[in-house]
């Protein structure tokens, strides 16, 4: 590496002499030697990555020009320039990689980390290596290294070949090939190489390498060792050698910097750029003119202003004497006050002002001192002294000024570029035909924007030391500056416009070149040119230039896009012309040509040729120009800061989410940073670019989710929906009614319930503005992501539309799981449905701006969250392995645990009248009726469909299976006692004995009630599913319903018919839901239907002796009991009926099996006919058996109830009778006439009449009435002496007056209008005499249903007389 630096330095020295003293042509010996050197570099280059400008302009020089021609020699000098620029770039690439490998050492301070020694480049002998480095430039052989580290030296001798092999690639010139494009950049590249070399431990490398070389070569030094030592010593520090070495070109550098001064001042004057319209497509003074031709050349110069700034910073740094020029202070001041660091290579920088104060300021002070000494003798010295004094003050003051003002200057410039580029994008999008004439202005805007973006990231985290203080001051760079996103987005859009209209630009350029050829031909034939003595060689070059221009294709109509031309020959020839006319040996120079041709037109010959050269690049090098002016590939080295700024600005108050495409697009240029000299960089940079894109995509999708969730929140669209809820209207109506009552207390204001439209008031518009801004950002972001082209990095392709789809659907899935529960409890299905609809409306809003069907994707998400397995009765495939159904599992688990099983003991009760479950206390955040109402279950069905219904039904089915197994166990454990009970049912003593022997009665009732509760829930679920199916797919519902009605009845049922019945039962199409469900369960159980299950009616009849009836109370408003005993009736009906079906089916299977074993003596048709007849007989017999079993249960239960009743135990009697009546109403196989045989209807009618009368409001009567004093018992609670007391009784005595409370029913009861009733019917009640009434049954007196009242005056009217006369009541009997 040091060899490379030395060779480039020697070339600069030789070129210095040749260019200044001997013109451009060097000595022949020097030429041959340098040509060999450059050939060596070319051989080691990779031709695939050579600069297009270099290859296209110079690759055919040798073949097109004879070797002896002077033009060939001048062209070859240009090739040397490009080669040396490549060498400089390759050197910096290797040094950059070496610095990375060595963990960025600090050679000047001798501070090396552990990673430095473990990198494998320098031998891991710190004492030895540090010693020879500190003694540099002394020869290592003279340092007596054995005294420093004897063991290390011995180890170095043993492994010297391996160490030498590791170090050699970093010292020798292998694999150096890079791209740089212009001759003037050679100076900057040369300075940067030397400045960068100071960051590499070159002293240690050279010393250690030579030490190991001497070990292998018997003490002989490396052949370039002494030259390297001399070179490093003379460039230690590098600026010291640069000052001495470049002193001969200092005047030329000063002239160049003075020449670019006006462009520097123009670029620094933001106000002038804005007012004069240098970056505006409009004319600055005539806005109606839709093209700006006021500053065409200035626009072209602004495109190179970034390079000009580097020339100024580096030129004055290595040639400080040029600051003493008159304009030097102003030019340096304009650039220094805007910059704090100077970029060397990639992200390697030096502190600019510290370097100026260390190396430039001493030179200025020296000049000042010399001028002060000669000021008395020469007037020029006095002026030089004053200038030196001003330069000194400028260098001292500009540092502090840069720290305080640089960020503000660049922020103002970024704002200007943001505005101008935004106008450009709008203007050229609307007027694309004007893009081609203003293409140079577009390049200038791109270059300035690129410069500002790179400045911003290079200065993030920079820490500088103030010149007048010792404290360290960090540069304040706002990491949330939104202008960076605007600039990147504007650059991306301008590049897209250029690429979109490339054919139009190419056509315009070709048309310009055609006219330029005519003008150049005209200028060459002008009198001024004829008067000049132009030699044949130069005239031949001019003819070649015109020939190349005339050979360029002429675009016509639609063939513009296909017009491609290689104009590299034209540019090569024109550069050859410039090389000739700029040579001091040429008799014709640029000034002669301009004077000879300027009078003939607006532009001279040289100006026309330069303009043609510029426009020729728009024909075949347009993409290269875009890469030059808009490439931000070096942002790769600031990708961490890039990510931070992106996240801070993208979704900030001034950010634009649609800029994300530009932030992502920069990653596609990251792999261009890879160099051939470091092959492993390509994959590393590619991986880092992929990681950067993935990180940004994650942030973008996170922002997209955030926007959707903001709109989906309660403060978003939820706040608008909540103003239209019916509950709020009801609350306001109640509030208004209470306020209108004069006696009502003062009510609090309903300020927390704003009226609809309240958000439109000026004071409340912030919410609407926030929602509008969120909607605008969401839609614009989706539009941009939908239209963005795929990002290709290596073999990775990122399609943002697919990421958007996945983001929306995954967010919906997460949102669905989140809203399922509220405060660790289940959300109401109706609320959940409204939230899902709200989210879907937002997704529909997104869907309008993307070319994808997101609605179908959301349906798939809902399906995946509802699907947990195939539907029973419909699907035959196995459950897939994939994990689905998370949401439905959460809901079903909650319903099963909290409603069906009631594990929390919330007192869940099923209310038949309301068709829902109610609870004594909240189940989580709601009462049970809020989540089990039919409307809530319908919302559940609409959300999760048949899969959700089947999942919940299947879980309840498993629960029912466990309960039925428990019932089976209890039945079989009591088989002996139940058989004896059935045989002695009419013997009261034996019956009572065996009733007491039946065990596990309370668990049986508990299991049966739970089973009945589960049947109630599945019935509600099936009804809800049926209603939803009928509402949404009425044709399918009617098809299933009609098909179910006409299904052939058979025993046993065919498999397909059974599956269809299971499906229709789940979807609420069938009527016998409970029996069908229990039947499907019992069919899978072993032993069901045998002789033991025939004792099931007797088992349930024994339940009438349970203690549960002591706490049972009927509630008229719910139609059930307070402890869910009415669910026992549902279980009894379903289990008895289903068991008979199972018994009959299994008997039929046995019969068929036996018939198949018999010989086939009859025909097939006769067999089928007999089978059908037996099938019909079997179904009829099943129904008969079910009725018989139910009749047995009613008979046994009534006997147990009435025979166990006595005066001392009457409390559970009413509940049991109501239970039997509910069972008759529930079962299709148990008519009420069966119950009438054992319990007269009059008793039940009386019971219901009293319950219904007690359910209406009460009025206090002042005087008693005969009609109001019947003393109907309202509750059946025994007193201490065994008597029953009514809720309202009549107290009698001498002179005593009684008042009675009467329940005024809304409909008049005929029970109270009997004409035969009189005041004498009410008699005083004795201590041991109970009240007569509908339950006047004892063992001594049996009352028939048509019993007539007794004529005995003492006994009073018959208690059944009023029921005989009554024909109305809550129950109608047929």
Coordinates of N, CA and C in Angstrom, one line a residue, residues 1117-1206:
X1117 N -91.9 -14.8 36.2 CA -91.3 -13.8 35.3 C -90.2 -14.5 34.4
X1118 N -89.6 -15.6 34.9 CA -88.6 -16.3 34.1 C -89.1 -17.6 33.5
X1119 N -90.2 -18.2 34.1 CA -90.8 -19.4 33.7 C -90.0 -20.6 34.1
X1120 N -89.1 -20.4 35.1 CA -88.3 -21.5 35.7 C -88.1 -21.4 37.1
X1121 N -87.3 -22.3 37.7 CA -87.1 -22.3 39.1 C -85.8 -21.6 39.4
X1122 N -85.7 -21.3 40.7 CA -84.5 -20.5 41.2 C -83.2 -21.3 41.2
X1123 N -83.3 -22.6 41.1 CA -82.1 -23.4 41.1 C -81.9 -24.3 39.9
X1124 N -82.6 -23.9 38.8 CA -82.4 -24.5 37.5 C -83.0 -25.9 37.5
X1125 N -83.9 -26.2 38.4 CA -84.5 -27.6 38.4 C -85.3 -27.8 37.1
X1126 N -85.8 -26.8 36.5 CA -86.5 -27.0 35.2 C -85.6 -27.5 34.1
X1127 N -84.3 -27.3 34.3 CA -83.3 -28.0 33.3 C -83.3 -29.5 33.5
X1128 N -83.7 -30.0 34.7 CA -83.8 -31.4 34.9 C -84.8 -32.0 34.1
X1129 N -86.0 -31.3 33.9 CA -87.0 -31.8 33.0 C -86.5 -32.0 31.6
X1130 N -85.7 -31.0 31.1 CA -85.2 -31.1 29.8 C -84.3 -32.3 29.6
X1131 N -83.5 -32.5 30.6 CA -82.6 -33.7 30.6 C -83.3 -35.0 30.6
X1132 N -84.4 -35.1 31.5 CA -85.2 -36.3 31.6 C -85.8 -36.7 30.3
X1133 N -86.4 -35.6 29.6 CA -87.1 -35.9 28.4 C -86.1 -36.3 27.3
X1134 N -85.0 -35.7 27.2 CA -84.0 -36.0 26.1 C -83.4 -37.4 26.4
X1135 N -83.0 -37.7 27.6 CA -82.3 -38.9 27.9 C -83.2 -40.1 27.7
X1136 N -84.4 -40.0 28.3 CA -85.4 -41.2 28.2 C -85.7 -41.4 26.7
X1137 N -86.0 -40.4 26.0 CA -86.4 -40.6 24.6 C -85.2 -41.1 23.8
X1138 N -84.1 -40.5 23.9 CA -82.9 -40.9 23.2 C -82.5 -42.4 23.5
X1139 N -82.6 -42.7 24.8 CA -82.2 -44.1 25.2 C -83.1 -45.1 24.5
X1140 N -84.4 -44.8 24.4 CA -85.3 -45.7 23.7 C -85.0 -45.9 22.2
X1141 N -84.6 -44.7 21.6 CA -84.1 -44.8 20.2 C -82.9 -45.7 20.0
X1142 N -82.0 -45.5 20.9 CA -80.7 -46.3 20.9 C -81.0 -47.7 21.1
X1143 N -81.9 -48.0 22.1 CA -82.2 -49.4 22.4 C -82.9 -50.1 21.2
X1144 N -83.8 -49.3 20.5 CA -84.5 -49.9 19.4 C -83.5 -50.1 18.2
X1145 N -82.6 -49.2 18.0 CA -81.7 -49.3 16.9 C -80.7 -50.5 17.1
X1146 N -80.3 -50.6 18.3 CA -79.3 -51.7 18.6 C -80.0 -53.1 18.5
X1147 N -81.3 -53.1 18.9 CA -82.0 -54.4 18.7 C -82.2 -54.7 17.2
X1148 N -82.5 -53.6 16.4 CA -82.7 -53.8 15.0 C -81.4 -54.3 14.4
X1149 N -80.3 -53.8 14.8 CA -79.0 -54.3 14.3 C -78.7 -55.7 14.6
X1150 N -79.1 -56.1 15.8 CA -79.0 -57.5 16.2 C -79.9 -58.4 15.3
X1151 N -81.1 -57.9 15.1 CA -82.0 -58.7 14.3 C -81.5 -58.8 12.9
X1152 N -81.0 -57.8 12.3 CA -80.5 -57.8 11.0 C -79.3 -58.8 10.9
X1153 N -78.5 -58.8 11.9 CA -77.3 -59.7 11.9 C -77.8 -61.1 11.9
X1154 N -78.8 -61.4 12.7 CA -79.3 -62.8 12.8 C -80.0 -63.2 11.5
X1155 N -80.7 -62.2 10.8 CA -81.3 -62.5 9.6 C -80.3 -62.8 8.5
X1156 N -79.2 -62.1 8.5 CA -78.2 -62.3 7.5 C -77.5 -63.7 7.7
X1157 N -77.5 -64.2 8.9 CA -77.0 -65.5 9.1 C -77.9 -66.7 8.6
X1158 N -79.2 -66.4 8.5 CA -80.1 -67.4 8.1 C -80.0 -67.6 6.5
X1159 N -80.5 -68.7 6.1 CA -80.4 -69.0 4.7 C -81.3 -68.1 3.9
X1160 N -80.9 -67.8 2.7 CA -81.7 -67.0 1.8 C -82.7 -67.9 1.1
X1161 N -83.9 -68.0 1.8 CA -84.9 -68.9 1.2 C -86.0 -68.1 0.5
X1162 N -86.0 -66.8 0.7 CA -87.0 -66.0 0.0 C -86.4 -65.0 -1.0
X1163 N -87.1 -64.4 -1.8 CA -86.6 -63.5 -2.8 C -86.1 -62.2 -2.2
X1164 N -85.4 -61.5 -3.0 CA -84.8 -60.2 -2.5 C -86.0 -59.2 -2.3
X1165 N -86.9 -59.1 -3.2 CA -88.0 -58.1 -3.1 C -88.8 -58.4 -1.9
X1166 N -89.1 -59.6 -1.6 CA -89.8 -59.9 -0.4 C -89.1 -59.5 0.8
X1167 N -87.8 -59.7 0.8 CA -87.0 -59.3 2.0 C -87.0 -57.8 2.2
X1168 N -86.9 -57.1 1.1 CA -86.9 -55.6 1.2 C -88.3 -55.1 1.7
X1169 N -89.3 -55.7 1.3 CA -90.7 -55.4 1.7 C -90.8 -55.7 3.2
X1170 N -90.4 -56.8 3.6 CA -90.5 -57.2 5.0 C -89.6 -56.2 5.9
X1171 N -88.4 -55.8 5.3 CA -87.6 -54.9 6.1 C -88.3 -53.5 6.3
X1172 N -88.9 -53.0 5.2 CA -89.6 -51.8 5.3 C -90.7 -51.8 6.4
X1173 N -91.5 -52.9 6.3 CA -92.6 -53.1 7.2 C -92.1 -53.2 8.7
X1174 N -91.0 -53.9 8.9 CA -90.4 -54.0 10.2 C -89.8 -52.7 10.7
X1175 N -89.3 -51.9 9.7 CA -88.7 -50.6 10.1 C -89.8 -49.7 10.6
X1176 N -90.9 -49.6 9.8 CA -92.1 -48.8 10.3 C -92.6 -49.2 11.6
X1177 N -92.7 -50.6 11.8 CA -93.2 -51.1 13.0 C -92.2 -50.7 14.2
X1178 N -90.9 -50.8 13.8 CA -89.9 -50.4 14.9 C -90.0 -49.0 15.3
X1179 N -90.1 -48.1 14.3 CA -90.2 -46.7 14.7 C -91.5 -46.4 15.5
X1180 N -92.6 -47.0 15.1 CA -93.8 -46.8 15.9 C -93.7 -47.4 17.3
X1181 N -93.0 -48.5 17.4 CA -92.8 -49.1 18.7 C -91.9 -48.3 19.6
X1182 N -90.9 -47.6 19.0 CA -90.1 -46.7 19.7 C -90.8 -45.6 20.3
X1183 N -91.7 -45.0 19.5 CA -92.5 -43.9 20.1 C -93.4 -44.4 21.2
X1184 N -94.0 -45.6 21.0 CA -94.8 -46.2 22.0 C -94.0 -46.4 23.3
X1185 N -92.8 -46.9 23.1 CA -92.0 -47.2 24.3 C -91.6 -45.9 25.0
X1186 N -91.3 -44.9 24.2 CA -91.0 -43.6 24.9 C -92.2 -43.1 25.7
X1187 N -93.4 -43.1 25.1 CA -94.5 -42.7 25.8 C -94.8 -43.5 27.1
X1188 N -94.5 -44.8 26.9 CA -94.7 -45.7 28.1 C -93.7 -45.4 29.2
X1189 N -92.4 -45.1 28.8 CA -91.4 -44.8 29.8 C -91.8 -43.5 30.5
X1190 N -92.2 -42.5 29.7 CA -92.6 -41.2 30.3 C -93.8 -41.4 31.2
X1191 N -94.7 -42.2 30.8 CA -95.9 -42.4 31.6 C -95.5 -43.1 32.9
X1192 N -94.5 -44.0 32.8 CA -94.0 -44.7 34.1 C -93.4 -43.7 35.0
X1193 N -92.6 -42.8 34.4 CA -92.0 -41.7 35.2 C -93.0 -40.9 35.9
X1194 N -94.0 -40.4 35.1 CA -95.1 -39.5 35.7 C -95.8 -40.3 36.8
X1195 N -96.1 -41.5 36.5 CA -96.9 -42.3 37.5 C -96.1 -42.5 38.8
X1196 N -94.8 -42.9 38.7 CA -94.0 -43.1 39.9 C -93.7 -41.8 40.6
X1197 N -93.4 -40.7 39.8 CA -93.1 -39.4 40.4 C -94.3 -38.9 41.2
X1198 N -95.5 -39.0 40.5 CA -96.7 -38.5 41.2 C -97.0 -39.3 42.5
X1199 N -96.8 -40.6 42.4 CA -97.1 -41.4 43.6 C -96.1 -41.0 44.7
X1200 N -94.8 -40.9 44.3 CA -93.9 -40.5 45.4 C -94.2 -39.1 45.9
X1201 N -94.6 -38.2 45.1 CA -94.8 -36.8 45.5 C -96.1 -36.8 46.5
X1202 N -97.1 -37.5 46.0 CA -98.4 -37.3 46.8 C -98.4 -38.2 48.0
X1203 N -97.7 -39.4 47.9 CA -97.7 -40.3 49.1 C -96.7 -39.8 50.1
X1204 N -95.7 -39.1 49.7 CA -94.7 -38.6 50.7 C -95.1 -37.3 51.3
X1205 N -96.2 -36.7 50.8 CA -96.7 -35.4 51.3 C -97.5 -35.6 52.6
X1206 N -97.3 -34.8 53.5 CA -98.1 -34.8 54.8 C -98.2 -33.4 55.3

